PDB file of C-alpha atoms in Angstrom:
ATOM      1  CA  MET E   1      93.384  96.054 119.903  1.00 45.00           C
ATOM      2  CA  LYS E   2      94.944  98.509 122.353  1.00 41.00           C
ATOM      3  CA  ARG E   3      96.869  95.606 123.881  1.00 39.00           C
ATOM      4  CA  VAL E   4      98.216  94.766 120.432  1.00 42.00           C
ATOM      5  CA  LEU E   5      99.647  98.272 120.100  1.00 41.00           C
ATOM      6  CA  ALA E   6     101.177  98.077 123.549  1.00 39.00           C
ATOM      7  CA  ALA E   7     103.041  94.975 122.398  1.00 40.00           C
ATOM      8  CA  ALA E   8     104.098  96.526 119.109  1.00 42.00           C
ATOM      9  CA  ALA E   9     107.396  97.836 120.412  1.00 39.00           C
ATOM     10  CA  MET E  10     108.899  94.364 120.107  1.00 38.00           C
ATOM     11  CA  ALA E  11     108.562  93.747 123.834  1.00 37.00           C
ATOM     12  CA  LEU E  12     111.111  91.335 125.277  1.00 35.00           C
ATOM     13  CA  CYS E  13     109.730  88.364 127.198  1.00 35.00           C
ATOM     14  CA  LEU E  14     110.643  87.761 130.821  1.00 33.00           C
ATOM     15  CA  GLY E  15     110.142  84.889 133.204  1.00 35.00           C
ATOM     16  CA  ALA E  16     111.252  84.435 136.824  1.00 37.00           C
ATOM     17  CA  PRO E  17     113.572  87.093 138.272  1.00 38.00           C
ATOM     18  CA  SER E  18     117.140  86.471 139.309  1.00 41.00           C
ATOM     19  CA  ALA E  19     118.227  86.799 142.926  1.00 43.00           C
ATOM     20  CA  HIS E  20     120.136  90.022 142.304  1.00 60.00           C
ATOM     21  CA  ALA E  21     118.849  92.346 139.598  1.00 82.00           C
ATOM     22  CA  GLU E  22     121.218  94.728 137.834  1.00 89.00           C
ATOM     23  CA  PRO E  23     119.534  95.948 134.636  1.00 93.00           C
ATOM     24  CA  ALA E  24     121.905  98.115 132.647  1.00 95.00           C
ATOM     25  CA  ILE E  25     121.872 101.877 133.020  1.00 96.00           C
ATOM     26  CA  TRP E  26     124.147 104.380 131.284  1.00 98.00           C
ATOM     27  CA  ARG E  27     125.029 108.019 131.980  1.00 98.00           C
ATOM     28  CA  LEU E  28     126.310 110.932 129.916  1.00 97.00           C
ATOM     29  CA  ALA E  29     126.674 114.510 131.077  1.00 97.00           C
ATOM     30  CA  ASP E  30     128.121 117.941 130.553  1.00 96.00           C
ATOM     31  CA  ALA E  31     128.437 120.953 132.851  1.00 95.00           C
ATOM     32  CA  ASP E  32     124.689 121.469 133.368  1.00 97.00           C
ATOM     33  CA  THR E  33     123.051 118.329 131.968  1.00 98.00           C
ATOM     34  CA  GLU E  34     122.838 114.733 133.153  1.00 98.00           C
ATOM     35  CA  ILE E  35     121.211 112.012 131.055  1.00 98.00           C
ATOM     36  CA  TYR E  36     120.471 108.444 132.151  1.00 98.00           C
ATOM     37  CA  LEU E  37     119.676 105.713 129.641  1.00 98.00           C
ATOM     38  CA  PHE E  38     117.716 102.739 130.936  1.00 96.00           C
ATOM     39  CA  GLY E  39     116.767  99.712 128.848  1.00 94.00           C
ATOM     40  CA  THR E  40     113.284  98.535 129.788  1.00 89.00           C
ATOM     41  CA  ILE E  41     110.936  95.601 129.330  1.00 81.00           C
ATOM     42  CA  HIS E  42     107.448  96.672 128.272  1.00 82.00           C
ATOM     43  CA  VAL E  43     105.552  93.473 129.113  1.00 74.00           C
ATOM     44  CA  LEU E  44     106.228  91.522 132.309  1.00 72.00           C
ATOM     45  CA  PRO E  45     104.625  88.936 134.547  1.00 71.00           C
ATOM     46  CA  ALA E  46     103.800  89.954 138.097  1.00 75.00           C
ATOM     47  CA  GLY E  47     106.539  89.779 140.694  1.00 80.00           C
ATOM     48  CA  VAL E  48     109.648  90.668 138.679  1.00 81.00           C
ATOM     49  CA  ASP E  49     111.743  92.909 140.941  1.00 85.00           C
ATOM     50  CA  TRP E  50     113.983  94.972 138.663  1.00 87.00           C
ATOM     51  CA  ARG E  51     114.471  98.039 140.862  1.00 88.00           C
ATOM     52  CA  THR E  52     118.011  98.931 141.953  1.00 91.00           C
ATOM     53  CA  ASP E  53     119.357 101.814 144.034  1.00 93.00           C
ATOM     54  CA  GLU E  54     120.933 103.333 140.916  1.00 94.00           C
ATOM     55  CA  ILE E  55     117.714 103.173 138.904  1.00 92.00           C
ATOM     56  CA  ASP E  56     115.649 104.556 141.784  1.00 91.00           C
ATOM     57  CA  ALA E  57     118.136 107.416 142.233  1.00 94.00           C
ATOM     58  CA  ALA E  58     117.856 108.280 138.526  1.00 94.00           C
ATOM     59  CA  ILE E  59     114.041 108.299 138.761  1.00 91.00           C
ATOM     60  CA  ARG E  60     114.110 110.592 141.798  1.00 91.00           C
ATOM     61  CA  ALA E  61     116.664 112.953 140.231  1.00 94.00           C
ATOM     62  CA  ALA E  62     114.976 113.257 136.831  1.00 95.00           C
ATOM     63  CA  ASP E  63     113.440 116.551 135.747  1.00 96.00           C
ATOM     64  CA  VAL E  64     112.041 114.835 132.635  1.00 96.00           C
ATOM     65  CA  ILE E  65     111.331 111.137 132.041  1.00 94.00           C
ATOM     66  CA  TYR E  66     111.220 110.127 128.374  1.00 96.00           C
ATOM     67  CA  LEU E  67     109.350 106.981 127.347  1.00 95.00           C
ATOM     68  CA  GLU E  68     109.147 105.620 123.809  1.00 95.00           C
ATOM     69  CA  THR E  69     105.605 106.655 122.908  1.00 93.00           C
ATOM     70  CA  PRO E  70     102.287 107.433 124.626  1.00 90.00           C
ATOM     71  CA  VAL E  71     100.045 104.372 125.110  1.00 81.00           C
ATOM     72  CA  ASP E  72      97.275 105.918 127.189  1.00 82.00           C
ATOM     73  CA  ASP E  73      93.700 105.036 126.295  1.00 83.00           C
ATOM     74  CA  GLU E  74      92.888 108.447 124.807  1.00 90.00           C
ATOM     75  CA  THR E  75      95.902 108.475 122.507  1.00 89.00           C
ATOM     76  CA  LEU E  76      95.389 104.902 121.343  1.00 86.00           C
ATOM     77  CA  ALA E  77      91.675 105.417 120.747  1.00 91.00           C
ATOM     78  CA  GLY E  78      92.459 108.343 118.446  1.00 93.00           C
ATOM     79  CA  PHE E  79      95.188 106.359 116.708  1.00 94.00           C
ATOM     80  CA  MET E  80      93.230 103.155 116.082  1.00 94.00           C
ATOM     81  CA  PRO E  81      91.459 104.286 112.871  1.00 95.00           C
ATOM     82  CA  SER E  82      94.841 104.877 111.243  1.00 96.00           C
ATOM     83  CA  VAL E  83      96.147 101.498 112.450  1.00 96.00           C
ATOM     84  CA  MET E  84      93.117  99.712 111.048  1.00 96.00           C
ATOM     85  CA  GLU E  85      93.637 101.444 107.705  1.00 96.00           C
ATOM     86  CA  TRP E  86      97.275 100.314 107.542  1.00 97.00           C
ATOM     87  CA  ALA E  87      96.513  96.832 108.907  1.00 97.00           C
ATOM     88  CA  THR E  88      93.544  95.869 106.711  1.00 97.00           C
ATOM     89  CA  LEU E  89      94.032  94.196 103.344  1.00 97.00           C
ATOM     90  CA  PRO E  90      92.236  95.632 100.294  1.00 96.00           C
ATOM     91  CA  GLU E  91      88.786  94.266  99.572  1.00 95.00           C
ATOM     92  CA  GLY E  92      88.975  90.883  97.882  1.00 95.00           C
ATOM     93  CA  GLN E  93      92.401  89.993  99.331  1.00 97.00           C
ATOM     94  CA  SER E  94      93.053  87.597 102.201  1.00 97.00           C
ATOM     95  CA  LEU E  95      95.954  86.703 104.433  1.00 98.00           C
ATOM     96  CA  SER E  96      95.379  83.003 103.696  1.00 97.00           C
ATOM     97  CA  ALA E  97      96.176  83.596 100.041  1.00 97.00           C
ATOM     98  CA  MET E  98      99.544  85.093 101.022  1.00 97.00           C
ATOM     99  CA  LEU E  99     100.622  82.201 103.236  1.00 97.00           C
ATOM    100  CA  PRO E 100     101.883  78.712 102.445  1.00 96.00           C
ATOM    101  CA  PRO E 101      99.526  75.940 103.585  1.00 96.00           C
ATOM    102  CA  GLU E 102     101.529  75.173 106.732  1.00 95.00           C
ATOM    103  CA  GLY E 103     101.413  78.849 107.716  1.00 96.00           C
ATOM    104  CA  GLU E 104      97.663  79.016 107.320  1.00 96.00           C
ATOM    105  CA  ALA E 105      97.229  75.808 109.331  1.00 96.00           C
ATOM    106  CA  ARG E 106      99.364  77.102 112.196  1.00 95.00           C
ATOM    107  CA  LEU E 107      97.528  80.413 112.199  1.00 96.00           C
ATOM    108  CA  ARG E 108      94.147  78.664 112.354  1.00 96.00           C
ATOM    109  CA  ASP E 109      95.326  76.614 115.336  1.00 94.00           C
ATOM    110  CA  ILE E 110      96.620  79.704 117.145  1.00 94.00           C
ATOM    111  CA  ALA E 111      93.404  81.630 116.489  1.00 95.00           C
ATOM    112  CA  ALA E 112      91.327  78.736 117.828  1.00 95.00           C
ATOM    113  CA  ALA E 113      93.483  78.457 120.969  1.00 91.00           C
ATOM    114  CA  ALA E 114      93.111  82.196 121.566  1.00 91.00           C
ATOM    115  CA  ASN E 115      89.360  82.029 120.872  1.00 93.00           C
ATOM    116  CA  TYR E 116      89.821  84.619 118.131  1.00 94.00           C
ATOM    117  CA  PRO E 117      87.806  84.258 114.878  1.00 96.00           C
ATOM    118  CA  TYR E 118      90.096  83.255 112.040  1.00 96.00           C
ATOM    119  CA  GLU E 119      87.913  85.132 109.561  1.00 96.00           C
ATOM    120  CA  ALA E 120      88.854  88.384 111.318  1.00 95.00           C
ATOM    121  CA  LEU E 121      92.581  87.601 111.218  1.00 96.00           C
ATOM    122  CA  ASP E 122      92.287  86.738 107.541  1.00 97.00           C
ATOM    123  CA  ARG E 123      91.474  90.383 106.735  1.00 97.00           C
ATOM    124  CA  PHE E 124      94.708  91.747 108.207  1.00 98.00           C
ATOM    125  CA  ARG E 125      98.166  92.248 106.755  1.00 98.00           C
ATOM    126  CA  PRO E 126     100.964  89.937 107.935  1.00 98.00           C
ATOM    127  CA  TRP E 127     102.830  92.558 110.006  1.00 97.00           C
ATOM    128  CA  PHE E 128      99.766  93.226 112.141  1.00 97.00           C
ATOM    129  CA  VAL E 129      98.911  89.578 112.681  1.00 97.00           C
ATOM    130  CA  SER E 130     102.485  88.881 113.816  1.00 95.00           C
ATOM    131  CA  LEU E 131     101.974  91.479 116.565  1.00 93.00           C
ATOM    132  CA  MET E 132      98.639  89.939 117.497  1.00 93.00           C
ATOM    133  CA  ILE E 133     100.286  86.522 117.837  1.00 92.00           C
ATOM    134  CA  ALA E 134     102.906  87.990 120.150  1.00 85.00           C
ATOM    135  CA  ASN E 135     100.100  89.455 122.199  1.00 83.00           C
ATOM    136  CA  PHE E 136      98.350  86.062 122.375  1.00 86.00           C
ATOM    137  CA  SER E 137     101.591  84.536 123.691  1.00 80.00           C
ATOM    138  CA  PHE E 138     102.000  87.251 126.327  1.00 75.00           C
ATOM    139  CA  ALA E 139      98.446  86.641 127.522  1.00 76.00           C
ATOM    140  CA  GLU E 140      99.003  82.877 127.738  1.00 76.00           C
ATOM    141  CA  ARG E 141     102.053  83.463 129.963  1.00 72.00           C
ATOM    142  CA  GLY E 142     100.354  86.031 132.186  1.00 71.00           C
ATOM    143  CA  GLN E 143     102.623  88.804 130.905  1.00 68.00           C
ATOM    144  CA  THR E 144     101.016  92.224 130.570  1.00 69.00           C
ATOM    145  CA  ALA E 145     101.968  95.857 130.185  1.00 74.00           C
ATOM    146  CA  ASP E 146     100.401  96.356 133.624  1.00 72.00           C
ATOM    147  CA  HIS E 147     103.581  94.925 135.173  1.00 72.00           C
ATOM    148  CA  GLY E 148     106.026  96.423 132.660  1.00 75.00           C
ATOM    149  CA  VAL E 149     108.688  98.969 133.521  1.00 83.00           C
ATOM    150  CA  GLU E 150     106.892 101.838 131.794  1.00 85.00           C
ATOM    151  CA  THR E 151     103.741 101.233 133.836  1.00 82.00           C
ATOM    152  CA  THR E 152     105.789 101.418 137.036  1.00 80.00           C
ATOM    153  CA  LEU E 153     107.289 104.717 135.914  1.00 84.00           C
ATOM    154  CA  MET E 154     103.860 106.085 135.001  1.00 80.00           C
ATOM    155  CA  GLN E 155     102.592 105.120 138.454  1.00 79.00           C
ATOM    156  CA  ALA E 156     105.507 106.982 140.041  1.00 74.00           C
ATOM    157  CA  LEU E 157     104.487 110.070 138.074  1.00 77.00           C
ATOM    158  CA  ASN E 158     100.769 109.686 138.812  1.00 68.00           C
ATOM    159  CA  PHE E 159     101.210 109.136 142.539  1.00 62.00           C
ATOM    160  CA  GLY E 160     103.657 111.969 143.038  1.00 64.00           C
ATOM    161  CA  ASN E 161     106.683 109.777 143.771  1.00 65.00           C
ATOM    162  CA  THR E 162     108.658 111.944 141.365  1.00 74.00           C
ATOM    163  CA  ASP E 163     108.263 115.549 140.260  1.00 82.00           C
ATOM    164  CA  ALA E 164     109.495 114.774 136.750  1.00 90.00           C
ATOM    165  CA  GLU E 165     107.680 115.836 133.611  1.00 93.00           C
ATOM    166  CA  LEU E 166     106.705 113.141 131.123  1.00 92.00           C
ATOM    167  CA  ALA E 167     107.845 113.269 127.494  1.00 95.00           C
ATOM    168  CA  PHE E 168     108.126 110.855 124.569  1.00 96.00           C
ATOM    169  CA  LEU E 169     110.753 110.003 121.978  1.00 97.00           C
ATOM    170  CA  GLU E 170     108.288 109.328 119.154  1.00 97.00           C
ATOM    171  CA  THR E 171     104.632 109.288 118.228  1.00 95.00           C
ATOM    172  CA  PRO E 172     102.614 106.071 117.851  1.00 94.00           C
ATOM    173  CA  GLU E 173     102.603 106.670 114.094  1.00 95.00           C
ATOM    174  CA  GLN E 174     106.395 106.939 113.971  1.00 95.00           C
ATOM    175  CA  GLN E 175     106.612 103.642 115.846  1.00 94.00           C
ATOM    176  CA  ILE E 176     103.990 101.617 113.984  1.00 95.00           C
ATOM    177  CA  ARG E 177     103.612 102.908 110.432  1.00 95.00           C
ATOM    178  CA  PRO E 178     107.078 101.899 109.148  1.00 96.00           C
ATOM    179  CA  MET E 179     106.233  98.255 109.855  1.00 95.00           C
ATOM    180  CA  SER E 180     103.085  98.593 107.771  1.00 96.00           C
ATOM    181  CA  GLU E 181     105.188  99.828 104.835  1.00 96.00           C
ATOM    182  CA  LEU E 182     107.529  96.831 104.768  1.00 97.00           C
ATOM    183  CA  PRO E 183     107.415  94.780 101.537  1.00 97.00           C
ATOM    184  CA  ASP E 184     105.034  91.834 101.570  1.00 97.00           C
ATOM    185  CA  ASN E 185     107.846  89.283 101.534  1.00 96.00           C
ATOM    186  CA  VAL E 186     109.346  90.805 104.699  1.00 97.00           C
ATOM    187  CA  GLN E 187     105.960  90.924 106.414  1.00 97.00           C
ATOM    188  CA  ILE E 188     105.328  87.277 105.515  1.00 97.00           C
ATOM    189  CA  ALA E 189     108.759  86.266 106.856  1.00 95.00           C
ATOM    190  CA  MET E 190     107.947  88.156 110.056  1.00 95.00           C
ATOM    191  CA  LEU E 191     104.634  86.309 110.404  1.00 96.00           C
ATOM    192  CA  MET E 192     105.985  82.865 109.502  1.00 95.00           C
ATOM    193  CA  ASP E 193     108.671  83.271 112.155  1.00 93.00           C
ATOM    194  CA  ALA E 194     106.054  84.275 114.738  1.00 91.00           C
ATOM    195  CA  LEU E 195     104.040  81.156 113.837  1.00 92.00           C
ATOM    196  CA  LEU E 196     106.876  78.734 114.558  1.00 88.00           C
ATOM    197  CA  PRO E 197     106.183  76.680 117.712  1.00 80.00           C
ATOM    198  CA  GLN E 198     109.767  77.129 118.917  1.00 67.00           C
ATOM    199  CA  VAL E 199     109.351  80.908 118.681  1.00 68.00           C
ATOM    200  CA  ARG E 200     105.943  81.055 120.354  1.00 59.00           C
ATOM    201  CA  GLU E 201     106.936  78.624 123.094  1.00 60.00           C
ATOM    202  CA  ARG E 202     110.577  79.592 123.582  1.00 59.00           C
ATOM    203  CA  PRO E 203     111.518  79.768 127.270  1.00 48.00           C
ATOM    204  CA  SER E 204     111.710  83.341 128.442  1.00 53.00           C
ATOM    205  CA  ALA E 205     113.802  82.680 131.550  1.00 52.00           C
ATOM    206  CA  ASP E 206     117.127  83.002 129.694  1.00 67.00           C
ATOM    207  CA  ILE E 207     116.251  86.438 128.312  1.00 71.00           C
ATOM    208  CA  THR E 208     114.963  87.397 131.743  1.00 71.00           C
ATOM    209  CA  GLU E 209     118.274  86.588 133.318  1.00 76.00           C
ATOM    210  CA  LEU E 210     120.229  88.414 130.615  1.00 84.00           C
ATOM    211  CA  TRP E 211     118.219  91.603 131.138  1.00 83.00           C
ATOM    212  CA  LEU E 212     118.265  91.458 134.917  1.00 85.00           C
ATOM    213  CA  ALA E 213     121.997  90.730 134.843  1.00 87.00           C
ATOM    214  CA  GLY E 214     122.630  93.612 132.430  1.00 91.00           C
ATOM    215  CA  ASP E 215     124.383  91.309 129.931  1.00 89.00           C
ATOM    216  CA  GLN E 216     124.376  93.554 126.871  1.00 93.00           C
ATOM    217  CA  ASP E 217     126.373  91.362 124.489  1.00 92.00           C
ATOM    218  CA  GLU E 218     124.049  88.429 125.045  1.00 90.00           C
ATOM    219  CA  ILE E 219     120.914  90.595 124.729  1.00 90.00           C
ATOM    220  CA  GLU E 220     122.224  91.942 121.430  1.00 94.00           C
ATOM    221  CA  GLN E 221     122.775  88.445 120.091  1.00 91.00           C
ATOM    222  CA  ALA E 222     119.569  86.897 121.435  1.00 87.00           C
ATOM    223  CA  ILE E 223     117.179  89.690 120.442  1.00 88.00           C
ATOM    224  CA  ASN E 224     118.749  92.003 117.885  1.00 93.00           C
ATOM    225  CA  GLY E 225     120.664  89.230 116.157  1.00 93.00           C
ATOM    226  CA  ALA E 226     117.477  87.206 115.716  1.00 91.00           C
ATOM    227  CA  ILE E 227     115.692  90.145 114.069  1.00 93.00           C
ATOM    228  CA  ARG E 228     118.744  90.959 111.925  1.00 94.00           C
ATOM    229  CA  ASP E 229     119.033  87.355 110.711  1.00 93.00           C
ATOM    230  CA  LEU E 230     115.310  87.081 109.979  1.00 93.00           C
ATOM    231  CA  ALA E 231     115.023  90.200 107.834  1.00 94.00           C
ATOM    232  CA  PRO E 232     117.545  93.055 107.588  1.00 95.00           C
ATOM    233  CA  ALA E 233     114.773  95.402 106.428  1.00 96.00           C
ATOM    234  CA  LEU E 234     112.793  94.678 109.599  1.00 96.00           C
ATOM    235  CA  TYR E 235     115.911  95.213 111.714  1.00 96.00           C
ATOM    236  CA  ASP E 236     116.460  98.565 110.029  1.00 97.00           C
ATOM    237  CA  VAL E 237     112.876  99.723 110.633  1.00 96.00           C
ATOM    238  CA  VAL E 238     112.434  98.410 114.170  1.00 95.00           C
ATOM    239  CA  LEU E 239     115.865  99.273 115.539  1.00 97.00           C
ATOM    240  CA  VAL E 240     118.419 101.149 113.430  1.00 98.00           C
ATOM    241  CA  ARG E 241     116.325 104.092 112.199  1.00 97.00           C
ATOM    242  CA  ARG E 242     114.620 104.612 115.520  1.00 98.00           C
ATOM    243  CA  ASN E 243     117.908 104.347 117.409  1.00 98.00           C
ATOM    244  CA  LEU E 244     119.469 107.061 115.255  1.00 98.00           C
ATOM    245  CA  ASN E 245     116.458 109.318 115.756  1.00 98.00           C
ATOM    246  CA  TRP E 246     116.687 108.848 119.521  1.00 98.00           C
ATOM    247  CA  ALA E 247     120.466 109.356 119.600  1.00 98.00           C
ATOM    248  CA  ILE E 248     120.053 112.714 117.871  1.00 98.00           C
ATOM    249  CA  GLN E 249     117.340 113.736 120.346  1.00 98.00           C
ATOM    250  CA  ILE E 250     119.508 112.690 123.301  1.00 98.00           C
ATOM    251  CA  GLU E 251     122.420 114.641 121.886  1.00 97.00           C
ATOM    252  CA  ASP E 252     120.202 117.724 121.645  1.00 98.00           C
ATOM    253  CA  MET E 253     119.234 117.321 125.319  1.00 98.00           C
ATOM    254  CA  LEU E 254     122.827 118.152 126.224  1.00 97.00           C
ATOM    255  CA  ASP E 255     122.054 121.710 125.101  1.00 96.00           C
ATOM    256  CA  GLU E 256     119.416 121.921 127.839  1.00 97.00           C
ATOM    257  CA  GLU E 257     119.820 122.171 131.595  1.00 97.00           C
ATOM    258  CA  GLY E 258     118.598 119.452 133.934  1.00 97.00           C
ATOM    259  CA  VAL E 259     118.439 115.723 134.515  1.00 98.00           C
ATOM    260  CA  PHE E 260     116.823 113.444 131.917  1.00 98.00           C
ATOM    261  CA  LEU E 261     115.918 109.773 132.201  1.00 97.00           C
ATOM    262  CA  ILE E 262     115.431 107.909 128.906  1.00 97.00           C
ATOM    263  CA  ALA E 263     113.516 104.682 129.541  1.00 95.00           C
ATOM    264  CA  ALA E 264     113.100 102.671 126.338  1.00 95.00           C
ATOM    265  CA  GLY E 265     113.176  99.062 125.193  1.00 92.00           C
ATOM    266  CA  ALA E 266     116.284  97.138 126.231  1.00 93.00           C
ATOM    267  CA  ALA E 267     117.050  95.998 122.677  1.00 94.00           C
ATOM    268  CA  HIS E 268     117.653  99.584 121.538  1.00 97.00           C
ATOM    269  CA  PHE E 269     120.829 100.206 123.542  1.00 97.00           C
ATOM    270  CA  PRO E 270     123.389  97.407 122.949  1.00 96.00           C
ATOM    271  CA  GLY E 271     125.325  96.407 119.874  1.00 96.00           C
ATOM    272  CA  PRO E 272     126.923  98.186 116.908  1.00 96.00           C
ATOM    273  CA  ASP E 273     123.641  99.846 115.913  1.00 97.00           C
ATOM    274  CA  GLY E 274     122.514 100.612 119.453  1.00 98.00           C
ATOM    275  CA  VAL E 275     121.883 104.057 120.884  1.00 98.00           C
ATOM    276  CA  VAL E 276     124.930 103.828 123.177  1.00 98.00           C
ATOM    277  CA  THR E 277     127.335 103.050 120.332  1.00 98.00           C
ATOM    278  CA  MET E 278     125.773 105.749 118.165  1.00 98.00           C
ATOM    279  CA  LEU E 279     126.314 108.346 120.892  1.00 98.00           C
ATOM    280  CA  ARG E 280     129.890 107.198 121.474  1.00 98.00           C
ATOM    281  CA  ASN E 281     130.592 107.319 117.734  1.00 98.00           C
ATOM    282  CA  ARG E 282     129.311 110.903 117.741  1.00 97.00           C
ATOM    283  CA  GLY E 283     132.002 111.802 120.262  1.00 97.00           C
ATOM    284  CA  HIS E 284     130.112 111.549 123.560  1.00 98.00           C
ATOM    285  CA  VAL E 285     131.444 109.841 126.665  1.00 98.00           C
ATOM    286  CA  VAL E 286     128.778 107.391 127.812  1.00 98.00           C
ATOM    287  CA  GLU E 287     129.458 105.714 131.146  1.00 97.00           C
ATOM    288  CA  GLY E 288     128.206 102.164 131.523  1.00 95.00           C
ATOM    289  CA  PRO E 289     128.560  98.786 129.823  1.00 91.00           C
TER     290      PRO E 289
END
């Protein structure tokens, strides 16, 4: 279940790396503060080389590195009882009863392929099962949080490759609970989309190249646009509200002295509702794409 939570941040899928990686990074500053914004991928296959001189320089310079939320074993173990409460249907209800026949059939096939008992899935709410399906797909492709950007940054902190302090933009509850409060029809749409073969099996190489190339317009269309078109309420919960919360926190960091690196999911920065646009609309000069 801990792996499910690690995937809950709507991790973007990656495949083979491009020859020359240039993931996007932004900068804003005042007289005594410098802030770098770096869009990350949480779940990666082994061997994706995303490091650049600019990113490495920001890591070395940072006094504080902000990640989205803590996902260490101790934190997740303490959080799991709450997740299970939000994820479990009331006694006497089943997920099968909420799904059309084709949805139930697809879910049974996916559970069998993942060697996961369908009876267990049938007790969970649609939002949670959609995350589990994403996690099944990551596992099938050999993509894990062990190779994700955040893990690399944590290793740099643990092995003394940077003197930065570690901080977080939100708690696990702030990240997960809003999804559990979505209306049933939105949760079912979320799950039915995750069950589609073309969604589960979509090639990840194109998104890989977009991220490594730093192509923000295309990332916004491919990732954010897909969520927005599927369910505006989901888009609001997963991206817009969180982006505004983070933009306000980043703005407040300008009142402090030092260098800050914000490393958070790549989908949160581009587009009209992205953190970068929000900061620019609030009057801040943000260098970068």
